[in-house]
Amino acid sequence: MTRAAPEDSLQLRGWVLLTVMVSMAATLFQEAAGLTSRTMPLWGWLVLVATPIGFWVSWVRRAHNNWFLKIILAVLMIWAMMDFFSNLRANVYEPRLPLANLMLWLQVLHSFDLPRRRDLDYSLLAAIVLMGAAGTLSYDLTFGLWLALFLVFASGALCYNQLARRREGSTVKAPLPPAMAPAGLGRTLAQVLGVGLAIYLLIPHPQSLSFTPLPISLQINLSWLGAWSGNIQGAGRPTGAGPLEIRLTRLVGEDGVEYFVPFLDLNSRDPLHNEVVLRVRSTDEAYLRELAYDYYDGSTWLLSDPATAEAKSLAPPITLGSDESRWGNREITQIVYVERPLTNVVPAAWQPSQLYFPSDTVMVDRWGGIRSPFALEAGTVYSVISYAPNLTHESMTAPADFRRLSEGDRAKLLELPRTVTKRTRALARRLADRYPTPTLKAAAICLYLQQHYAYNLNTPVFPAGTDACDYFLFESKEGYCQHFATAMAVLCRAARVPARIATGFTPGVYNPLTGYYEVRASDAHAWVEVLHPPLGWVAFDPSPGFQLTPQQTNQRGSHFWAVTALWQYLQSKLPPGVAAALANAGLWWRAQFDATLQWYGQLGDAAKLAFWLGVGLVIGLGVVGAAATLPPTTRPGRMARRALAGLSAWGRRILGRKRAGWTAPTPQHAVAGLYREMCGLLGARGYVKQPAQTPREYEALVRAQRPWPEVGQITQTYQEAWYSTHAVAPEEVESTQAALSALRVQAARPPKDLVRPTGISDASGLTPNGRV
Amino acid sequence: MRRWARVLGRYTDEITLIGISAFLLAVAIKTQSGWLYALVALIAGALVSNLADARVQGRMLTVTRKIPAGVNAGDTTAITIQVTNHGRRPVLGVLIEDRFPTDDPKAPPRRLLFEQIDPGRTVSASYEAACPRRGVFPFPPLTRDVGATLGFFPARRRIPTADEMVVYPVGPRLTGPALLHVLPDLAFQQRTNRLPGASYDFLGVREYQPSDSIRHIHWPSTAKTGRLMLKEFSHLSAQHVGIFLDSRRASLADSGGEETSLESAIRLAAGVVTWAASRGNSLVLAAPGVDRLETLTRPDRREALKWLAGLQAAGEQPWDQALAELGQSVKGPAHLICVLTWPHVDAALMGALRSPRVGVSVVLVEGYRYLDPEDPRSRLFTPEAYDALEAALVQLGLPVRRLRRDGHLQATLAAGAAHS
């Protein structure tokens, strides 16, 4: 067997070396970013130094057999494999790092034996895989710089690689000028970036984390400490955790024992910080719950019961238990990377079932808050699988059964301080009495609060001596999440619905490049949990601009589409008229599609067959037409031309017949378009319609702030058109159009007493739900 | 299946990258690693953009093949490929594949790589090829393969051309004695010309043989050599020289060497053409065609040689008809040289040769067997058959020169190169 010729192109070797170095450096630096120390280990530098030496050795020895070198490399590869298995055994819950290290070592060793072009090809492929490994390890946008460098060097390497490949067996003429970079590389890079961006926008990002075991940082076994009782650690330190930083207060029990419990002061709020505290990979947009508070004294919430229960497992996961509801649960998987020091309270989606945690023991408090034996440091990684109850019409209207709830607990969850006023209780009755189940009562109260009160992070401190809930509901009528949650919890309890306040973080902002939800300190939040046995604890968020039921916040569906995100971003930047026009154009196309589907449904079997034959004919013609663009010297080109000649003769006879006319959009679709235009118009003026809001709720929200009767008229027509059997007449479309025109005139007038109900931007540019 | 394997083999790198992308995408879906989507998108972007770029760059190029006007069989020639970049950006990795017509079809094509062609530039490259035999060979299409910058999905296109390579047959150099060697019957010692009005050319001297006329003894040479030498004349000073080649399928008889009787006949004719053209004779070339006579009238030497180069053994036209047509083509004083290869005594041929208006010489090129040994016609190629034909022709009173297959033929044809 003849031995392949050695590769003599120094340029190719240089560009491949640069590509390999970038991929290795990216992997090493991303690894280091995930470590607690944030510094690259010494062997990382060794790898970066050894690789160029290996390339130099390969260049010098490219024409030799190098059998002794191969033997040494084989031995070292065996050592690398053993090291890999050793590292893997040390932490089976995070196999990415050992795997990345193994690939790094293999790349280094391989760099010593690259005599031929194919060997350099393998190095390039390994560099791509290494970049993939670095991408999975990446936590932030710095990886983009590495990726850009990799793109530049890999393009140069590919260019020289293809020239080297073409030189094999060729007579080389017009050789490449001696230059550091091939001509036109910049333009090629621009093209690759442009096309790559377009492809990126069109790739769906399925939201799934389908691998086990889930990752955790290196396990710390603290069983020997023994004396830890689940108390909160690290509270009060400067974590920058935002307005809901956990604070402890000292209580003395009936037995005289002194203990500390967390509390929530409604009149105290720290300034907002924007640092990322958590990065979360999640299968859903789920709130990260920390603690729940059950005792309210008129100005402060307390966790009344300091007792905790131990949850232990010799090997992850730690099972926390979760009741399967009759209507099924939705599984949420989260992998949490702690970026800033936090307390030992473990944020997790409700209701946690399995916890992969770097400890064999955690404590769980009375209301499901998880406490770690140690404060969460930057670099800590844990995973949690939670099950959220499915909220359906059937489950929400199911009668509540409180028999499994102890009287003590029930009393605690319904307890109200004496400061709660009569008008508060009356309001609760007015809002909730007509609904039969706790969930429906809570939903009515939550909706009322969202629609009638303003969110204001700069709300002044409530006067001393007043009931915070009463003052919020009837005096200030504005506040932030704690006030809304307190008001809802109090109203629920007044309506005999067991409720408690939960605190933690909203899901944060999804970064499609890293794949993480970036949870910032300013995402700290408070909401309400309502007990509805057998459905379980159901979360409600009464703050305006937030989702009504956080456990059902799967707004993105099962896929993230970058093009959709881009469209939403552009929509927010475009003038309202343009955005509405584009949205209407989309609606028009949708209407055409719907009309086509309707038309197809009315066809008989024979007509359907003819339809599909027509579709096949069109596709066939397309294929033949494309083939006809090929040169006539090629066989497909000749065949296509013959086929087209025959088809054109046949087509002239067939297609000469009269075609059926197309169906215009129905009045129903026209009304929908006008309603959508109205939503766009109002949204541009601050009245953004939330996906969960019904048209009637949205109308009530708008009309509560601005007296525009046209909103009611358009909403009424739209409701009748889409949700009743009423057939829309063309005259109704015209009147709706007139109403929209009038509304446009009204909305163009400067507002006199505008209260923004759906969010007030703070200095950081974030609205209360954390969206820009 | 083999074809698919070949196509897939051409795109190994692309398939590998697509496989890696699919793997990375699967990992991205499993782990929600957003950067992997970006990496996959960039790989796909590189593949797609280069696919388009290679085709766009390919359209910027024009490729032409420069070939020499004609070469002699057995020579080596140089084919030049010129590539011009009409675009506004440099084009990288242009590979031109060409196949010389006489190359082994199973051998890899000639590959010329132009690593970089700057805008507006024309670059050229040549390759050498041997031309072992005469013929007019059309070139197959050129293949232009543009890899653009990254080399993925190269734009490969076949460019049909009308180029043809003319390889002239190489005949013997027929000067005086050599001509006498080939066509001794053209020389004569008696001024008895069957073609009234024709003049005579002095061809040279040769040794006296019994029965030669003493009237043409060349005394100066006799005095110099001490032996009786004889002057020889030719009646080929006739204005027209016609060459009739027996190019019927039957002429594809193996002449005992490496070439067929037809090839030998064509080489002989090439020698006569060169000789006649150098003397200023007007030529008429003829060979039986499929259904009519293939003729070339008054060609120059190059045209005549090209005609001979392209002559194929395709004719099945009857002899009498062919010769009758030829007779109409040749006007005025002329001499017809018939180069025959078929050993059969054909009544039509005999009839046609019996009464021509012009002087006729016959050259009989012996065949050894038909090309296919299993063909029953192979049995016809016996010395006895040629003896019979020669006897019949002599009986008609025609001068006949028989080039035997025992080496006489090859020695005759190897008598120097006739032309360039």
PDB file of C-alpha atoms in Angstrom, chain B residues 121-283:
ATOM      1  CA  ARG B 121      -7.002  38.257 -15.750  1.00  0.00           C
ATOM      2  CA  THR B 122      -6.535  35.444 -18.211  1.00  0.00           C
ATOM      3  CA  VAL B 123      -4.349  32.578 -17.166  1.00  0.00           C
ATOM      4  CA  SER B 124      -3.355  29.593 -19.205  1.00  0.00           C
ATOM      5  CA  ALA B 125      -1.848  26.200 -18.682  1.00  0.00           C
ATOM      6  CA  SER B 126      -0.775  23.442 -21.032  1.00  0.00           C
ATOM      7  CA  TYR B 127      -0.479  19.726 -21.010  1.00  0.00           C
ATOM      8  CA  GLU B 128       1.272  17.442 -23.439  1.00  0.00           C
ATOM      9  CA  ALA B 129      -0.291  14.492 -25.181  1.00  0.00           C
ATOM     10  CA  ALA B 130       0.945  11.898 -27.642  1.00  0.00           C
ATOM     11  CA  CYS B 131      -0.847  11.359 -30.961  1.00  0.00           C
ATOM     12  CA  PRO B 132      -0.250   7.708 -31.826  1.00  0.00           C
ATOM     13  CA  ARG B 133      -2.401   7.429 -34.927  1.00  0.00           C
ATOM     14  CA  ARG B 134      -3.944   9.473 -37.683  1.00  0.00           C
ATOM     15  CA  GLY B 135      -7.482  10.709 -37.320  1.00  0.00           C
ATOM     16  CA  VAL B 136      -9.774  13.656 -36.777  1.00  0.00           C
ATOM     17  CA  PHE B 137     -10.636  13.481 -33.100  1.00  0.00           C
ATOM     18  CA  PRO B 138     -13.361  15.602 -31.512  1.00  0.00           C
ATOM     19  CA  PHE B 139     -12.501  16.641 -27.973  1.00  0.00           C
ATOM     20  CA  PRO B 140     -14.886  15.662 -25.197  1.00  0.00           C
ATOM     21  CA  PRO B 141     -16.386  18.507 -23.138  1.00  0.00           C
ATOM     22  CA  LEU B 142     -14.131  20.287 -20.698  1.00  0.00           C
ATOM     23  CA  THR B 143     -15.064  20.002 -17.039  1.00  0.00           C
ATOM     24  CA  ARG B 144     -14.845  23.162 -14.997  1.00  0.00           C
ATOM     25  CA  ASP B 145     -14.829  22.673 -11.243  1.00  0.00           C
ATOM     26  CA  VAL B 146     -14.915  25.778  -9.052  1.00  0.00           C
ATOM     27  CA  GLY B 147     -14.465  25.286  -5.332  1.00  0.00           C
ATOM     28  CA  ALA B 148     -14.815  28.982  -4.362  1.00  0.00           C
ATOM     29  CA  THR B 149     -13.238  29.946  -1.044  1.00  0.00           C
ATOM     30  CA  LEU B 150     -14.245  27.076   1.204  1.00  0.00           C
ATOM     31  CA  GLY B 151     -14.452  24.254  -1.300  1.00  0.00           C
ATOM     32  CA  PHE B 152     -17.862  22.913  -0.314  1.00  0.00           C
ATOM     33  CA  PHE B 153     -20.211  21.697  -3.035  1.00  0.00           C
ATOM     34  CA  PRO B 154     -17.938  22.713  -5.902  1.00  0.00           C
ATOM     35  CA  ALA B 155     -19.659  23.930  -9.040  1.00  0.00           C
ATOM     36  CA  ARG B 156     -18.864  21.244 -11.558  1.00  0.00           C
ATOM     37  CA  ARG B 157     -19.944  21.863 -15.076  1.00  0.00           C
ATOM     38  CA  ARG B 158     -19.241  20.228 -18.387  1.00  0.00           C
ATOM     39  CA  ILE B 159     -18.470  22.743 -21.103  1.00  0.00           C
ATOM     40  CA  PRO B 160     -19.122  21.322 -24.557  1.00  0.00           C
ATOM     41  CA  THR B 161     -16.666  22.457 -27.222  1.00  0.00           C
ATOM     42  CA  ALA B 162     -16.440  22.009 -30.983  1.00  0.00           C
ATOM     43  CA  ASP B 163     -12.707  21.462 -30.863  1.00  0.00           C
ATOM     44  CA  GLU B 164     -11.193  18.685 -32.900  1.00  0.00           C
ATOM     45  CA  MET B 165      -7.684  17.431 -33.203  1.00  0.00           C
ATOM     46  CA  VAL B 166      -6.372  16.543 -36.677  1.00  0.00           C
ATOM     47  CA  VAL B 167      -3.588  14.003 -36.652  1.00  0.00           C
ATOM     48  CA  TYR B 168      -2.183  13.621 -40.137  1.00  0.00           C
ATOM     49  CA  PRO B 169      -1.129  10.254 -41.457  1.00  0.00           C
ATOM     50  CA  VAL B 170       2.607   9.938 -42.007  1.00  0.00           C
ATOM     51  CA  GLY B 171       3.502   8.459 -45.343  1.00  0.00           C
ATOM     52  CA  PRO B 172       6.788   7.557 -46.967  1.00  0.00           C
ATOM     53  CA  ARG B 173       8.942  10.298 -48.418  1.00  0.00           C
ATOM     54  CA  LEU B 174       8.547   9.640 -52.088  1.00  0.00           C
ATOM     55  CA  THR B 175      11.452  11.151 -53.911  1.00  0.00           C
ATOM     56  CA  GLY B 176      12.621   9.726 -57.171  1.00  0.00           C
ATOM     57  CA  PRO B 177      14.059   6.337 -56.236  1.00  0.00           C
ATOM     58  CA  ALA B 178      11.623   5.894 -53.387  1.00  0.00           C
ATOM     59  CA  LEU B 179       8.721   6.573 -55.664  1.00  0.00           C
ATOM     60  CA  LEU B 180      10.103   3.986 -58.017  1.00  0.00           C
ATOM     61  CA  HIS B 181      10.304   1.645 -55.111  1.00  0.00           C
ATOM     62  CA  VAL B 182       6.696   2.138 -54.257  1.00  0.00           C
ATOM     63  CA  LEU B 183       5.288   2.632 -57.673  1.00  0.00           C
ATOM     64  CA  PRO B 184       7.841   1.146 -60.084  1.00  0.00           C
ATOM     65  CA  ASP B 185       5.228   0.750 -62.656  1.00  0.00           C
ATOM     66  CA  LEU B 186       4.886   4.482 -62.900  1.00  0.00           C
ATOM     67  CA  ALA B 187       8.330   4.553 -64.364  1.00  0.00           C
ATOM     68  CA  PHE B 188       8.691   3.275 -67.817  1.00  0.00           C
ATOM     69  CA  GLN B 189      11.262   3.026 -70.404  1.00  0.00           C
ATOM     70  CA  GLN B 190       9.152   3.016 -73.481  1.00  0.00           C
ATOM     71  CA  ARG B 191       7.523   6.193 -74.683  1.00  0.00           C
ATOM     72  CA  THR B 192       4.319   4.408 -75.206  1.00  0.00           C
ATOM     73  CA  ASN B 193       1.869   6.404 -73.274  1.00  0.00           C
ATOM     74  CA  ARG B 194      -1.707   5.397 -73.013  1.00  0.00           C
ATOM     75  CA  LEU B 195      -2.579   8.926 -72.275  1.00  0.00           C
ATOM     76  CA  PRO B 196      -2.174  11.012 -75.366  1.00  0.00           C
ATOM     77  CA  GLY B 197      -0.839  14.504 -74.789  1.00  0.00           C
ATOM     78  CA  ALA B 198       0.794  13.717 -71.489  1.00  0.00           C
ATOM     79  CA  SER B 199       4.350  14.823 -70.911  1.00  0.00           C
ATOM     80  CA  TYR B 200       7.074  12.896 -69.169  1.00  0.00           C
ATOM     81  CA  ASP B 201       9.116  13.594 -66.134  1.00  0.00           C
ATOM     82  CA  PHE B 202      12.596  12.461 -65.485  1.00  0.00           C
ATOM     83  CA  LEU B 203      12.472  10.497 -62.309  1.00  0.00           C
ATOM     84  CA  GLY B 204      16.032   9.302 -61.895  1.00  0.00           C
ATOM     85  CA  VAL B 205      18.393   6.538 -62.854  1.00  0.00           C
ATOM     86  CA  ARG B 206      18.514   2.913 -61.942  1.00  0.00           C
ATOM     87  CA  GLU B 207      20.601  -0.084 -62.836  1.00  0.00           C
ATOM     88  CA  TYR B 208      19.915  -1.637 -66.170  1.00  0.00           C
ATOM     89  CA  GLN B 209      17.976  -4.853 -66.114  1.00  0.00           C
ATOM     90  CA  PRO B 210      17.429  -7.336 -68.897  1.00  0.00           C
ATOM     91  CA  SER B 211      14.639  -6.410 -71.181  1.00  0.00           C
ATOM     92  CA  ASP B 212      15.125  -2.716 -70.576  1.00  0.00           C
ATOM     93  CA  SER B 213      15.410  -0.538 -73.614  1.00  0.00           C
ATOM     94  CA  ILE B 214      18.936   0.543 -74.383  1.00  0.00           C
ATOM     95  CA  ARG B 215      17.561   3.841 -75.734  1.00  0.00           C
ATOM     96  CA  HIS B 216      17.364   5.228 -72.226  1.00  0.00           C
ATOM     97  CA  ILE B 217      20.750   4.292 -70.894  1.00  0.00           C
ATOM     98  CA  HIS B 218      22.102   7.190 -68.888  1.00  0.00           C
ATOM     99  CA  TRP B 219      25.642   7.347 -70.073  1.00  0.00           C
ATOM    100  CA  PRO B 220      27.058   9.792 -67.582  1.00  0.00           C
ATOM    101  CA  SER B 221      25.960   7.620 -64.701  1.00  0.00           C
ATOM    102  CA  THR B 222      27.147   4.539 -66.484  1.00  0.00           C
ATOM    103  CA  ALA B 223      30.563   6.161 -66.865  1.00  0.00           C
ATOM    104  CA  LYS B 224      30.657   7.117 -63.209  1.00  0.00           C
ATOM    105  CA  THR B 225      29.551   3.811 -61.808  1.00  0.00           C
ATOM    106  CA  GLY B 226      30.979   1.466 -64.356  1.00  0.00           C
ATOM    107  CA  ARG B 227      27.637  -0.266 -64.622  1.00  0.00           C
ATOM    108  CA  LEU B 228      24.839   0.242 -67.079  1.00  0.00           C
ATOM    109  CA  MET B 229      22.410   2.769 -65.693  1.00  0.00           C
ATOM    110  CA  LEU B 230      19.033   3.527 -67.096  1.00  0.00           C
ATOM    111  CA  LYS B 231      17.061   6.784 -67.136  1.00  0.00           C
ATOM    112  CA  GLU B 232      13.556   6.502 -65.887  1.00  0.00           C
ATOM    113  CA  PHE B 233      10.628   8.709 -66.706  1.00  0.00           C
ATOM    114  CA  SER B 234       7.213   9.109 -65.286  1.00  0.00           C
ATOM    115  CA  HIS B 235       4.042  10.121 -66.921  1.00  0.00           C
ATOM    116  CA  LEU B 236       2.862  11.672 -63.626  1.00  0.00           C
ATOM    117  CA  SER B 237       3.485  15.037 -65.043  1.00  0.00           C
ATOM    118  CA  ALA B 238      -0.157  14.769 -65.862  1.00  0.00           C
ATOM    119  CA  GLN B 239      -2.074  17.735 -64.533  1.00  0.00           C
ATOM    120  CA  HIS B 240      -4.440  15.654 -62.402  1.00  0.00           C
ATOM    121  CA  VAL B 241      -3.463  12.897 -60.051  1.00  0.00           C
ATOM    122  CA  GLY B 242      -6.340  10.883 -58.743  1.00  0.00           C
ATOM    123  CA  ILE B 243      -6.019   8.626 -55.777  1.00  0.00           C
ATOM    124  CA  PHE B 244      -8.666   6.056 -55.272  1.00  0.00           C
ATOM    125  CA  LEU B 245      -8.603   4.351 -51.896  1.00  0.00           C
ATOM    126  CA  ASP B 246     -10.393   1.143 -51.248  1.00  0.00           C
ATOM    127  CA  SER B 247     -11.942   2.181 -47.969  1.00  0.00           C
ATOM    128  CA  ARG B 248     -14.724  -0.284 -47.805  1.00  0.00           C
ATOM    129  CA  ARG B 249     -15.270  -2.143 -44.617  1.00  0.00           C
ATOM    130  CA  ALA B 250     -13.351  -5.006 -46.042  1.00  0.00           C
ATOM    131  CA  SER B 251     -10.266  -2.832 -45.984  1.00  0.00           C
ATOM    132  CA  LEU B 252     -10.100  -3.285 -42.248  1.00  0.00           C
ATOM    133  CA  ALA B 253      -7.828  -6.218 -42.761  1.00  0.00           C
ATOM    134  CA  ASP B 254      -4.873  -6.638 -40.547  1.00  0.00           C
ATOM    135  CA  SER B 255      -1.769  -6.008 -42.553  1.00  0.00           C
ATOM    136  CA  GLY B 256       0.278  -8.282 -40.384  1.00  0.00           C
ATOM    137  CA  GLY B 257       1.771  -5.528 -38.367  1.00  0.00           C
ATOM    138  CA  GLU B 258       0.091  -3.073 -36.013  1.00  0.00           C
ATOM    139  CA  GLU B 259      -2.165  -1.446 -38.506  1.00  0.00           C
ATOM    140  CA  THR B 260      -4.856  -2.424 -40.905  1.00  0.00           C
ATOM    141  CA  SER B 261      -4.583  -2.521 -44.659  1.00  0.00           C
ATOM    142  CA  LEU B 262      -6.561   0.687 -44.794  1.00  0.00           C
ATOM    143  CA  GLU B 263      -4.077   2.447 -42.536  1.00  0.00           C
ATOM    144  CA  SER B 264      -1.232   1.246 -44.727  1.00  0.00           C
ATOM    145  CA  ALA B 265      -3.066   2.389 -47.796  1.00  0.00           C
ATOM    146  CA  ILE B 266      -3.753   5.795 -46.272  1.00  0.00           C
ATOM    147  CA  ARG B 267      -0.114   6.249 -45.324  1.00  0.00           C
ATOM    148  CA  LEU B 268       0.899   5.329 -48.811  1.00  0.00           C
ATOM    149  CA  ALA B 269      -1.625   7.769 -50.182  1.00  0.00           C
ATOM    150  CA  ALA B 270      -0.285  10.448 -47.845  1.00  0.00           C
ATOM    151  CA  GLY B 271       3.153   9.951 -49.334  1.00  0.00           C
ATOM    152  CA  VAL B 272       1.777  10.252 -52.841  1.00  0.00           C
ATOM    153  CA  VAL B 273      -0.219  13.341 -51.865  1.00  0.00           C
ATOM    154  CA  THR B 274       2.857  15.047 -50.509  1.00  0.00           C
ATOM    155  CA  TRP B 275       4.881  14.135 -53.535  1.00  0.00           C
ATOM    156  CA  ALA B 276       2.224  15.232 -55.944  1.00  0.00           C
ATOM    157  CA  ALA B 277       1.488  18.422 -54.098  1.00  0.00           C
ATOM    158  CA  SER B 278       5.159  19.335 -54.090  1.00  0.00           C
ATOM    159  CA  ARG B 279       5.116  19.016 -57.862  1.00  0.00           C
ATOM    160  CA  GLY B 280       2.074  21.172 -58.225  1.00  0.00           C
ATOM    161  CA  ASN B 281      -0.234  18.470 -59.444  1.00  0.00           C
ATOM    162  CA  SER B 282      -3.902  18.941 -59.022  1.00  0.00           C
ATOM    163  CA  LEU B 283      -5.226  16.268 -56.696  1.00  0.00           C
TER     164      LEU B 283
END
